[in-house]
XYZ file of C-alpha atoms in Angstrom:
99
model
C 81.863 -18.300 12.859
C 82.795 -14.688 13.444
C 86.154 -15.119 15.173
C 87.840 -17.665 12.910
C 91.253 -15.988 12.873
C 91.327 -15.802 16.666
C 90.444 -19.492 16.924
C 93.076 -20.434 14.360
C 95.764 -18.537 16.273
C 94.580 -20.034 19.563
C 94.717 -23.542 18.123
C 98.364 -22.955 17.195
C 99.042 -22.346 20.892
C 96.747 -24.997 22.363
C 93.692 -26.887 21.135
C 92.140 -26.573 24.593
C 92.460 -22.786 24.424
C 90.772 -22.821 21.021
C 87.915 -25.001 22.322
C 87.488 -22.688 25.323
C 87.385 -19.589 23.107
C 84.948 -21.326 20.766
C 82.716 -22.069 23.749
C 82.891 -18.481 25.066
C 82.539 -16.522 21.814
C 80.427 -18.758 19.554
C 77.627 -21.295 19.796
C 79.394 -23.913 17.641
C 80.011 -26.341 20.510
C 76.389 -26.164 21.606
C 75.226 -26.816 18.039
C 77.722 -29.596 17.281
C 77.720 -31.515 20.565
C 74.634 -32.995 22.201
C 75.552 -32.422 25.828
C 77.826 -30.450 28.091
C 79.435 -33.667 29.342
C 80.411 -34.752 25.844
C 82.085 -31.390 25.299
C 83.866 -31.567 28.637
C 85.132 -35.098 27.935
C 86.328 -33.957 24.516
C 88.041 -30.940 26.066
C 89.916 -33.164 28.518
C 90.722 -36.276 26.471
C 90.615 -35.413 22.738
C 90.898 -31.630 22.321
C 91.990 -31.616 18.673
C 89.103 -33.891 17.697
C 86.603 -31.759 19.608
C 87.884 -28.537 18.017
C 87.886 -29.884 14.458
C 84.511 -31.629 14.862
C 82.843 -28.448 16.123
C 84.423 -26.393 13.331
C 83.451 -28.891 10.599
C 79.907 -29.568 11.830
C 77.052 -28.390 9.575
C 73.604 -28.229 11.168
C 71.290 -30.681 9.458
C 74.066 -32.495 7.623
C 76.630 -33.286 10.312
C 80.261 -33.768 9.368
C 80.785 -34.966 5.812
C 83.460 -35.072 3.130
C 86.735 -33.322 3.860
C 85.461 -32.375 7.317
C 85.174 -36.051 8.223
C 88.711 -36.678 6.959
C 89.961 -33.788 9.109
C 88.156 -35.163 12.182
C 89.764 -38.577 11.656
C 93.179 -36.924 11.268
C 92.608 -34.868 14.451
C 91.692 -38.050 16.314
C 94.910 -39.689 15.140
C 96.852 -36.643 16.365
C 95.160 -36.942 19.779
C 95.948 -40.658 19.997
C 99.551 -40.020 18.928
C 99.934 -37.413 21.634
C 98.705 -39.888 24.264
C 100.982 -42.739 23.203
C 103.932 -40.650 21.997
C 104.468 -39.147 25.433
C 104.856 -42.563 27.053
C 107.280 -43.723 24.396
C 109.383 -40.595 24.863
C 109.362 -41.123 28.632
C 110.520 -44.726 28.282
C 113.323 -43.761 25.896
C 114.512 -40.997 28.188
C 114.383 -43.302 31.226
C 116.428 -46.037 29.512
C 119.164 -43.660 28.373
C 119.897 -42.343 31.876
C 122.236 -44.280 34.104
C 121.726 -44.266 37.833
C 125.227 -44.729 39.280
């Protein structure tokens, strides 16, 4: 992967930006994911998981070892971002008084 530093900086800003740059500048997403639709669904719903999976994927071997642990952690981060936003919204809504 020739633009690793650029992808690392982009992932600090947004995982979706990093996935987009990975798609434009490398062929990692094409190699790691079987179809365009799987990549698009990953881009929309689980961007951290998609980014880490594509980065950790080895052709012929798949994702193994520490790469698999990182993919699981990225999935947990994606799930936490989905459910953490709702919890924050509920807490903010309960603390406001509508007089």
